[in-house]
Short mmCIF file of N, CA and C in Angstrom, two decimals:
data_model
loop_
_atom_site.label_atom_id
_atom_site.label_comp_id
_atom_site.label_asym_id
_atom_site.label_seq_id
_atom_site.Cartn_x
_atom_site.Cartn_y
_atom_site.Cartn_z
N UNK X 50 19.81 202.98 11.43
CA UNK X 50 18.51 202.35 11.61
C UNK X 50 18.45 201.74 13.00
N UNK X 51 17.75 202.14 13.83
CA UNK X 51 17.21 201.82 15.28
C UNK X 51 16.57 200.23 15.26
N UNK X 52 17.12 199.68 16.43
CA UNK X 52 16.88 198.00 16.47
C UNK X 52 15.36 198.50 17.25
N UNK X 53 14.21 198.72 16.89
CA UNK X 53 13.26 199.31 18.15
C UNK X 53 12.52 197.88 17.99
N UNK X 54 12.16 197.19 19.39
CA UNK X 54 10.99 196.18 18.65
C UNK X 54 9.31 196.77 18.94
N UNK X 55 8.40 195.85 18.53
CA UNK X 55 7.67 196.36 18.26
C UNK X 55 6.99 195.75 19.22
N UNK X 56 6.53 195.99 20.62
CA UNK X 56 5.40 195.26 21.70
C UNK X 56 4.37 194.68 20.82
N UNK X 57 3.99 193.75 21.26
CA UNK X 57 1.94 193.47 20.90
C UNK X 57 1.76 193.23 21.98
N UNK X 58 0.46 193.99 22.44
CA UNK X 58 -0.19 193.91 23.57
C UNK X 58 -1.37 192.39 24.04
N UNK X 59 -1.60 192.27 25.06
CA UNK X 59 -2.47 191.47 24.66
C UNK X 59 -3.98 191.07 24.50
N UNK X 60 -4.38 192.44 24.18
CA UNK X 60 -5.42 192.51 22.92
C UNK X 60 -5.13 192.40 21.94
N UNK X 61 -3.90 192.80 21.57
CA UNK X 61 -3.27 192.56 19.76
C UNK X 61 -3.35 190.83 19.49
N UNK X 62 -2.95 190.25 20.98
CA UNK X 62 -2.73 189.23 20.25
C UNK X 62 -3.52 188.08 19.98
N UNK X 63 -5.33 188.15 20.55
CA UNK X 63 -6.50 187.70 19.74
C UNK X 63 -6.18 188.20 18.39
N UNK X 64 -6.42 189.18 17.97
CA UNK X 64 -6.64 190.08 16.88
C UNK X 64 -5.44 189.14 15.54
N UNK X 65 -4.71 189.26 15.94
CA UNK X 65 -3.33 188.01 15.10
C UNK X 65 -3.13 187.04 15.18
N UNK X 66 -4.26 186.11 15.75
CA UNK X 66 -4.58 184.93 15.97
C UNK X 66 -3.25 184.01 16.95
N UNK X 67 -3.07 184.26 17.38
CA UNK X 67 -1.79 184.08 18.62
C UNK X 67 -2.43 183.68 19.50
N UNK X 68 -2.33 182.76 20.25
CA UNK X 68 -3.30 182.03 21.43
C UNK X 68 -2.84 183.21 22.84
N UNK X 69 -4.31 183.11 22.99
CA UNK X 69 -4.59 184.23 24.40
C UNK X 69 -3.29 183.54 25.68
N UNK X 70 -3.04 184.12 26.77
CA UNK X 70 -2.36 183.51 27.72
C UNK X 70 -3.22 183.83 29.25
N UNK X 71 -3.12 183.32 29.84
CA UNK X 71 -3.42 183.33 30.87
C UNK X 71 -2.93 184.40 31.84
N UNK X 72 -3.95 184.78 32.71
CA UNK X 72 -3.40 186.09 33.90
C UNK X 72 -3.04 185.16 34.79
N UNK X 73 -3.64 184.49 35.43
CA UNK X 73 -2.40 183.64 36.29
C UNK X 73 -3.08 182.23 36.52
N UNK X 74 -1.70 181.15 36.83
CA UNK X 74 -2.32 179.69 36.63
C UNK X 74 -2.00 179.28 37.48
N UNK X 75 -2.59 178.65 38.98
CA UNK X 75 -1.54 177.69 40.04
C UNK X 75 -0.84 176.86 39.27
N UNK X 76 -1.19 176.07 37.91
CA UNK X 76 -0.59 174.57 37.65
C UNK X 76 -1.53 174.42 36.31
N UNK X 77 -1.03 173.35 35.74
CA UNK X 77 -1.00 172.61 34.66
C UNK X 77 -2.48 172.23 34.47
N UNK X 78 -3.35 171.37 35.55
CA UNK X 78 -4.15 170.93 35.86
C UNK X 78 -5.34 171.43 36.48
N UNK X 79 -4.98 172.86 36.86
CA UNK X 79 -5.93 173.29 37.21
C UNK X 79 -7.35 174.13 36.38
N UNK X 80 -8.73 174.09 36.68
CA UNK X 80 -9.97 174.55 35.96
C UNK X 80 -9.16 175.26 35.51
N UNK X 81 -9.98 175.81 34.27
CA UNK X 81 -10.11 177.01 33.67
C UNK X 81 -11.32 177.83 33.75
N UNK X 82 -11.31 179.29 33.64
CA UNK X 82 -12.18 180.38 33.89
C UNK X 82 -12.14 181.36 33.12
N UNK X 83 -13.08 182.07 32.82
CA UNK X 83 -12.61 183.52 31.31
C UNK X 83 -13.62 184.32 32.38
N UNK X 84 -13.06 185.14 33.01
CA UNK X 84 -13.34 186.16 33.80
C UNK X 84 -13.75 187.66 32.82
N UNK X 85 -15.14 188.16 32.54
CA UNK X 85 -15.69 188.95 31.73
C UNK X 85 -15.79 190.13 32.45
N UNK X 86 -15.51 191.03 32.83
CA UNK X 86 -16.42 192.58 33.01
C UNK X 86 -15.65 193.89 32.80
N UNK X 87 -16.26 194.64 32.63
CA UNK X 87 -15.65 196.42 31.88
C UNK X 87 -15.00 197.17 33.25
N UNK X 88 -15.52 196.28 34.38
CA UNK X 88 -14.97 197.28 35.56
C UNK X 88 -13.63 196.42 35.87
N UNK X 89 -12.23 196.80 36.10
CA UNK X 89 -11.15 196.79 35.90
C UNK X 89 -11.02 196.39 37.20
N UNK X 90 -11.21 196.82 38.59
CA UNK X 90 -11.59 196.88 39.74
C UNK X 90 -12.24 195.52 40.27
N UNK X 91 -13.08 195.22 39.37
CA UNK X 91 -13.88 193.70 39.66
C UNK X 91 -13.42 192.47 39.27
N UNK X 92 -12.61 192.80 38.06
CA UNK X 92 -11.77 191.86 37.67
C UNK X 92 -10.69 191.74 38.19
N UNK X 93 -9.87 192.47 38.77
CA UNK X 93 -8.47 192.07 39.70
C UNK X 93 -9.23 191.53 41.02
N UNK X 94 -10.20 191.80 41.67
CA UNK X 94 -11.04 191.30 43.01
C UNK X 94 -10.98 189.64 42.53
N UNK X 95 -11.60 189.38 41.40
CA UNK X 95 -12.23 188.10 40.92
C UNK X 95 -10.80 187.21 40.32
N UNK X 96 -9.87 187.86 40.18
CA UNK X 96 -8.81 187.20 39.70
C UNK X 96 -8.11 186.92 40.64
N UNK X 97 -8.09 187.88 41.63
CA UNK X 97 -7.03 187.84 43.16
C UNK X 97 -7.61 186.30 43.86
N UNK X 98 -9.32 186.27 44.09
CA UNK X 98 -10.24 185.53 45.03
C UNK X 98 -9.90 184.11 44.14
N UNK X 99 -10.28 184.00 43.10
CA UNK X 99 -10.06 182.68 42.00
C UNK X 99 -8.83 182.14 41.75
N UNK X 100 -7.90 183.23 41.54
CA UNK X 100 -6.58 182.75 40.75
C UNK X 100 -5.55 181.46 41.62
N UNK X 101 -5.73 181.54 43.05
CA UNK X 101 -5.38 180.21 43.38
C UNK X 101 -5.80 178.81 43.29
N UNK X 102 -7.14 179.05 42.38
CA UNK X 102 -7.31 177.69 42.53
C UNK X 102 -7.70 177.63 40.80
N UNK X 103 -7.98 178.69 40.35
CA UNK X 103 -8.05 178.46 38.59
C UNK X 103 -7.02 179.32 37.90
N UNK X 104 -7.25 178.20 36.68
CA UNK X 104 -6.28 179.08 35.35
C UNK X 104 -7.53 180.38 35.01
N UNK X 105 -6.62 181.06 35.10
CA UNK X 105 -7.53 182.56 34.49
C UNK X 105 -7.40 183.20 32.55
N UNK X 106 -8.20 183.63 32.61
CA UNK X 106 -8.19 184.25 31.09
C UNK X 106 -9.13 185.47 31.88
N UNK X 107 -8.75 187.13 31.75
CA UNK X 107 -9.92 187.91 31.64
C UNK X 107 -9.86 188.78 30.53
N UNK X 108 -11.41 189.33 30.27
CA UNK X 108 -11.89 190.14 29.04
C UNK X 108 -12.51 191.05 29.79
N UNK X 109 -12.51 192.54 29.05
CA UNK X 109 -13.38 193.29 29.26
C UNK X 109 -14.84 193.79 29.03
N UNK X 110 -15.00 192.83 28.10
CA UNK X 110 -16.70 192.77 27.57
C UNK X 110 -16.75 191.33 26.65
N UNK X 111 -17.65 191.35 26.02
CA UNK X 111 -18.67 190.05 25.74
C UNK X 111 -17.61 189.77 24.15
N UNK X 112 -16.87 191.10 23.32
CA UNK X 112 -16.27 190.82 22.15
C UNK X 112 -14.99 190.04 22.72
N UNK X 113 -14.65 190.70 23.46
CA UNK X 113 -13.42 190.33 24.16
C UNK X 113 -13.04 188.78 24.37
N UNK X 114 -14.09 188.38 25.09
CA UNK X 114 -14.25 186.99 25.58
C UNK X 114 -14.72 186.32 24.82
N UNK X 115 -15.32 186.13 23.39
CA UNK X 115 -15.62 185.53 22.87
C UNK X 115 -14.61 185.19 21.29
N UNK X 116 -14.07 186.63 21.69
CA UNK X 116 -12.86 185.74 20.56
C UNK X 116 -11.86 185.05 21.41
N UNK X 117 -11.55 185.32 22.70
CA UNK X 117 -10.47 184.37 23.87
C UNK X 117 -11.24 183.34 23.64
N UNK X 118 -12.31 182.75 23.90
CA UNK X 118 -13.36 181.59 23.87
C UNK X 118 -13.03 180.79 22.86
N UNK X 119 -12.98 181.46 21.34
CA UNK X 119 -12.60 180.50 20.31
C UNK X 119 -11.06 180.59 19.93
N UNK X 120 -10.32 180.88 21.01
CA UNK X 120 -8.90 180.66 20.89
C UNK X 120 -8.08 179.84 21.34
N UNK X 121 -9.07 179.16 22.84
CA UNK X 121 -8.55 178.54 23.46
C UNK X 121 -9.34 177.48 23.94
N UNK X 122 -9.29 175.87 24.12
CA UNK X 122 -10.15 174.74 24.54
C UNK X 122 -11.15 175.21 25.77
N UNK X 123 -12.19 175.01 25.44
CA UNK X 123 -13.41 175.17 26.21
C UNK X 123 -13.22 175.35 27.72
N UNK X 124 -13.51 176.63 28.22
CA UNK X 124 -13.46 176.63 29.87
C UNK X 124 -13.78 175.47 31.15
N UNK X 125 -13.76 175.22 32.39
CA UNK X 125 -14.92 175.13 32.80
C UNK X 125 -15.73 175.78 33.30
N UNK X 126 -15.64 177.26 33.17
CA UNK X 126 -16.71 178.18 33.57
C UNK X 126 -16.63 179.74 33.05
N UNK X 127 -17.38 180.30 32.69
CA UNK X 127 -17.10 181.91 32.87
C UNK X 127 -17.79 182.52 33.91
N UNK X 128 -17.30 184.16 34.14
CA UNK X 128 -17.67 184.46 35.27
C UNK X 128 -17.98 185.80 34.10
N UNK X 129 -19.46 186.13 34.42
CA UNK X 129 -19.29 187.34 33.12
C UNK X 129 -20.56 188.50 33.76
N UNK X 130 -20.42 189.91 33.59
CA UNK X 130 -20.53 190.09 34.19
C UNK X 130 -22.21 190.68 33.00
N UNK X 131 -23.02 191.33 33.15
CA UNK X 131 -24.48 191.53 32.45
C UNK X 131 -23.78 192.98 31.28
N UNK X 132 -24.11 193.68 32.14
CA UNK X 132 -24.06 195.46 31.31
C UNK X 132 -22.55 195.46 31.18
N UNK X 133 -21.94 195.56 29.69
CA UNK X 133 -20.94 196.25 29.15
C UNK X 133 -20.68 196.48 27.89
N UNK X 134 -19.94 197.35 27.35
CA UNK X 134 -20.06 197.85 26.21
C UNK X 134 -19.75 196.37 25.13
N UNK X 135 -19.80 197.06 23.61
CA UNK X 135 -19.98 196.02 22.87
C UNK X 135 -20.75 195.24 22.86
N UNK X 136 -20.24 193.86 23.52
CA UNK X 136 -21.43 192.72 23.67
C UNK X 136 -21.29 192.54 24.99
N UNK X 137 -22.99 192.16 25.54
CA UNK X 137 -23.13 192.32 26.95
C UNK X 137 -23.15 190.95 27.33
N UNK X 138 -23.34 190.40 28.32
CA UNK X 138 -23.12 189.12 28.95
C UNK X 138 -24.59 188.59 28.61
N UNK X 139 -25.75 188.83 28.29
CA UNK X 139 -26.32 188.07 27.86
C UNK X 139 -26.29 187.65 26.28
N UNK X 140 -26.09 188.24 25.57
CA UNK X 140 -25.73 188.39 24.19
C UNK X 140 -24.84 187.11 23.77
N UNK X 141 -23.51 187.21 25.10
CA UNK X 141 -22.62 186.66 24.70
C UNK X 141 -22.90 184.81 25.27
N UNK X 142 -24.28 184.81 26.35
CA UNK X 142 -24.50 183.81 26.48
C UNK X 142 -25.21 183.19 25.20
N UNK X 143 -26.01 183.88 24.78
CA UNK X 143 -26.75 183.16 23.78
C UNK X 143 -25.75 183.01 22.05
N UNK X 144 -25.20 183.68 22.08
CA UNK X 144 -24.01 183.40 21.17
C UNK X 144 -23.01 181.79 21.62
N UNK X 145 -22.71 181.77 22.78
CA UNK X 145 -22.31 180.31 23.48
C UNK X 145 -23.04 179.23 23.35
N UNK X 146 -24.47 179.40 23.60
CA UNK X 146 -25.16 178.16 23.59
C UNK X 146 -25.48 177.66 21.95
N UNK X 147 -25.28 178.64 21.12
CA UNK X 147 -25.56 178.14 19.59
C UNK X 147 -23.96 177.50 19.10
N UNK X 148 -23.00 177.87 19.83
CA UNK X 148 -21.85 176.98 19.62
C UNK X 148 -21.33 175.70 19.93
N UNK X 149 -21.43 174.63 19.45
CA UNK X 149 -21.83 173.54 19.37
C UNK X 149 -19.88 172.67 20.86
N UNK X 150 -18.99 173.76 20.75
CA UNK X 150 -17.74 173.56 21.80
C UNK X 150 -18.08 174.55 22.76
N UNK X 151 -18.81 175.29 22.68
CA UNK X 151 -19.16 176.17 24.04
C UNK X 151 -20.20 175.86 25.02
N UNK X 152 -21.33 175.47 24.04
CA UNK X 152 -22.92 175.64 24.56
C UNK X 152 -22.67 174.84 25.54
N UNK X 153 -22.29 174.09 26.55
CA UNK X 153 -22.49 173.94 27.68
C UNK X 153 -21.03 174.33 28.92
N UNK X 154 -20.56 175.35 28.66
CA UNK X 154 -19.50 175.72 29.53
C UNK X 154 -20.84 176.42 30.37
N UNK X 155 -20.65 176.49 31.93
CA UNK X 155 -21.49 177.04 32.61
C UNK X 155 -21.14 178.17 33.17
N UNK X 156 -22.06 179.23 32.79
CA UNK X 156 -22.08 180.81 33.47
C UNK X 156 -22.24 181.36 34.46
N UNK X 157 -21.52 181.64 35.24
CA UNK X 157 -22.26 182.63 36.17
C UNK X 157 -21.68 184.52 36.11
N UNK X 158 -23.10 184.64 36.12
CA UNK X 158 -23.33 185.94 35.45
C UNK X 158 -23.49 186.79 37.22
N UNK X 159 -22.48 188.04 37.20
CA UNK X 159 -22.89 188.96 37.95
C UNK X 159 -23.56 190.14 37.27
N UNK X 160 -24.54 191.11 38.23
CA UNK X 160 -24.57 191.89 37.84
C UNK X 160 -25.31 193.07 38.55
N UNK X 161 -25.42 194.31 38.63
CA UNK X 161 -25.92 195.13 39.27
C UNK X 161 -28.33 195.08 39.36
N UNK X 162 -28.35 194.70 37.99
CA UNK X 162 -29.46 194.10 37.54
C UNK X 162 -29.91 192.89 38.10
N UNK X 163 -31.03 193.21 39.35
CA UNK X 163 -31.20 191.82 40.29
C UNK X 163 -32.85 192.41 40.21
N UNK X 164 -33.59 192.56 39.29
CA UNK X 164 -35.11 192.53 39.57
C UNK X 164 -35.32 191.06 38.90
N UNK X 165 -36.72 190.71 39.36
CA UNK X 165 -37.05 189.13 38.55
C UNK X 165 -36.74 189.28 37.17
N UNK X 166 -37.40 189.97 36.64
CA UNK X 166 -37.01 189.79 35.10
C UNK X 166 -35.90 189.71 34.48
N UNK X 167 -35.10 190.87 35.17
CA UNK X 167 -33.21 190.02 34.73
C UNK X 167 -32.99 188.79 34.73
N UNK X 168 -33.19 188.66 36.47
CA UNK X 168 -32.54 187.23 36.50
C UNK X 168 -33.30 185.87 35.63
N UNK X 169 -34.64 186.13 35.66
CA UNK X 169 -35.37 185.17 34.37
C UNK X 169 -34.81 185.44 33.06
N UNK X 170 -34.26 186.66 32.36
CA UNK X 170 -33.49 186.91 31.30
C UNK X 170 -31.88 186.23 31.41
N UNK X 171 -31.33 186.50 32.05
CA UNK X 171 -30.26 185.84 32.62
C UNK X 171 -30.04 184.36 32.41
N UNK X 172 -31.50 183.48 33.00
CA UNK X 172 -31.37 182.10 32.94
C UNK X 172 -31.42 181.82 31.76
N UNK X 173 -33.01 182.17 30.89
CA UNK X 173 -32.66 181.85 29.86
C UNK X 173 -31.90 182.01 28.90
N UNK X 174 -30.75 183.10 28.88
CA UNK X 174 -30.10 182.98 28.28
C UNK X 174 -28.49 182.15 28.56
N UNK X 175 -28.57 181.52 29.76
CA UNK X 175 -27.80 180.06 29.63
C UNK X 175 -27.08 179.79 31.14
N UNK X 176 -27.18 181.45 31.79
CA UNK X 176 -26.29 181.46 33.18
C UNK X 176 -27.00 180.11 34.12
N UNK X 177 -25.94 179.67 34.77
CA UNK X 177 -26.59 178.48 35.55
C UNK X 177 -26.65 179.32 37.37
N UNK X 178 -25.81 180.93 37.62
CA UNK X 178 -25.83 180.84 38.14
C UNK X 178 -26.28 182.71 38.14
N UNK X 179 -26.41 183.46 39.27
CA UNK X 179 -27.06 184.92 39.30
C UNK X 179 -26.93 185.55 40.35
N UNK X 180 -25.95 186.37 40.53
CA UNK X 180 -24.98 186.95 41.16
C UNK X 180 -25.72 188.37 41.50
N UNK X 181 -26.37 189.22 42.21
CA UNK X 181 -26.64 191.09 41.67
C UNK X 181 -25.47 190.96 42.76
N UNK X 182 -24.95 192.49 42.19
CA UNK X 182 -23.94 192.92 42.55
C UNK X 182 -24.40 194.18 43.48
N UNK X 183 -24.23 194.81 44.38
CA UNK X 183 -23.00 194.38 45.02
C UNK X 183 -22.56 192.95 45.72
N UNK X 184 -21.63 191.72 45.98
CA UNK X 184 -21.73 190.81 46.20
C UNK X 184 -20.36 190.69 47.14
N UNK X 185 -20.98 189.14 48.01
CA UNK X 185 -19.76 188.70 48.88
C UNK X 185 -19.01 188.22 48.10
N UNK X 186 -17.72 187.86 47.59
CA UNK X 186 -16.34 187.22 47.12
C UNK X 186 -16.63 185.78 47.75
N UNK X 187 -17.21 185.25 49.06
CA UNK X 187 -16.84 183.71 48.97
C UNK X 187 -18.50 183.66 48.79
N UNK X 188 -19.56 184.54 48.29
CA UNK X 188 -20.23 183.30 47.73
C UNK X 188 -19.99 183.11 46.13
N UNK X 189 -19.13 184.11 45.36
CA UNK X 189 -18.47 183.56 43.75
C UNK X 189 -18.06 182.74 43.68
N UNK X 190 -17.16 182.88 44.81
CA UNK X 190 -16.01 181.58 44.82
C UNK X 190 -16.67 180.11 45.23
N UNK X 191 -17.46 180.30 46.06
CA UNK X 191 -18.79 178.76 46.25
C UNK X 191 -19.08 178.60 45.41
N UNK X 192 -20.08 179.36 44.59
CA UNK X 192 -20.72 179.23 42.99
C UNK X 192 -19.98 179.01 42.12
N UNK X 193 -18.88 179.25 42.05
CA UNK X 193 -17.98 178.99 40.82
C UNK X 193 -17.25 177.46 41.04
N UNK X 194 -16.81 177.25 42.60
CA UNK X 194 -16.51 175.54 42.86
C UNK X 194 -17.85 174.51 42.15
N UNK X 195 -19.12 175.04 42.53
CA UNK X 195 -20.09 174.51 42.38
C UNK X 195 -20.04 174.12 40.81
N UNK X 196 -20.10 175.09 39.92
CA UNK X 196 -20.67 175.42 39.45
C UNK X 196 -19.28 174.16 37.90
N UNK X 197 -17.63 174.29 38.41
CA UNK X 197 -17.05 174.04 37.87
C UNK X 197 -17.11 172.29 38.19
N UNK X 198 -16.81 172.15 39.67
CA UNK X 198 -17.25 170.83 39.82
C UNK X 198 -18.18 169.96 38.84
N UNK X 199 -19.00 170.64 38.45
CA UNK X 199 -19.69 169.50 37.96
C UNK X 199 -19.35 169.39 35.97
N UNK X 200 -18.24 169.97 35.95
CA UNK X 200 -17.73 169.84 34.75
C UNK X 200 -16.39 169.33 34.37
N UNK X 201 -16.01 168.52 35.63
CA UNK X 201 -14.69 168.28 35.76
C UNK X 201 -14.55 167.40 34.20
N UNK X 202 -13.26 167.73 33.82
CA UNK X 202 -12.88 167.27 32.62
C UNK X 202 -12.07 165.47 33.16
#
């Protein structure tokens, strides 16, 4: 009989209720962030630009991040991105604001979708902040100081 062990990945380990871990943390003390989007590419950009100065968590869509969300003490921000499979970033805002430990973590939502009506869809559904993509990296990183600042724990 083979000693084989058995990996869990870490998608398995929402799924088995095992607390999510972090992609990378300067320190103890530093914000927290749940970095949302399906493009793989945007999320290492946003993790590379952020990760020195926040604790990171990323998801690939709106299911993703919202079971990390109720796994782990309230962010001070997500960074999420509009269009992706499952649940999309507005969906997953208005799912946040009816949660009585979420509803005020503040959003900023990127997304390729920059006509008025997005971004009026966007607000009301909770983003404080509205990103169209394609975008500069230090104005996220402004918006996201901004945006965390004013939630300092």
């Amino acid at each position: 009989m083979s000693d084989e062990s058995n990996p869990v990945s870490d998608e398995d380990e929402v799924e088995l209720g095992l607390a999510p871990t972090p992609v990378v943390s300067p320190g103890d003390q530093a914000p927290v962030l749940v970095v949302v989007d399906d493009d793989a590419a945007i999320r290492a950009m946003l993790i590379h630009a952020l990760g020195k100065t926040y604790t990171i968590y990323e998801a690939e869509d709106g299911a993703q991040a919202k079971e990390i969300l109720d796994a782990i003490p309230a962010p001070d921000g997500i960074v999420c991105d509009v269009m992706m499979p499952r649940l999309d970033g507005v969906e997953l805002a208005k799912l946040l604001r009816k949660d009585k430990f979420l509803q005020r973590v503040p959003i900023l939502f990127l997304t390729a979708k920059g006509g008025a009506m997005d971004v009026v869809a966007g607000i009301n559904a909770g983003a404080r902040h509205y990103v169209t993509k394609p975008f500069k990296i230090a104005d996220v990183v402004a918006k996201v100081a901004s945006m965390t600042a004013r939630t300092k724990r």
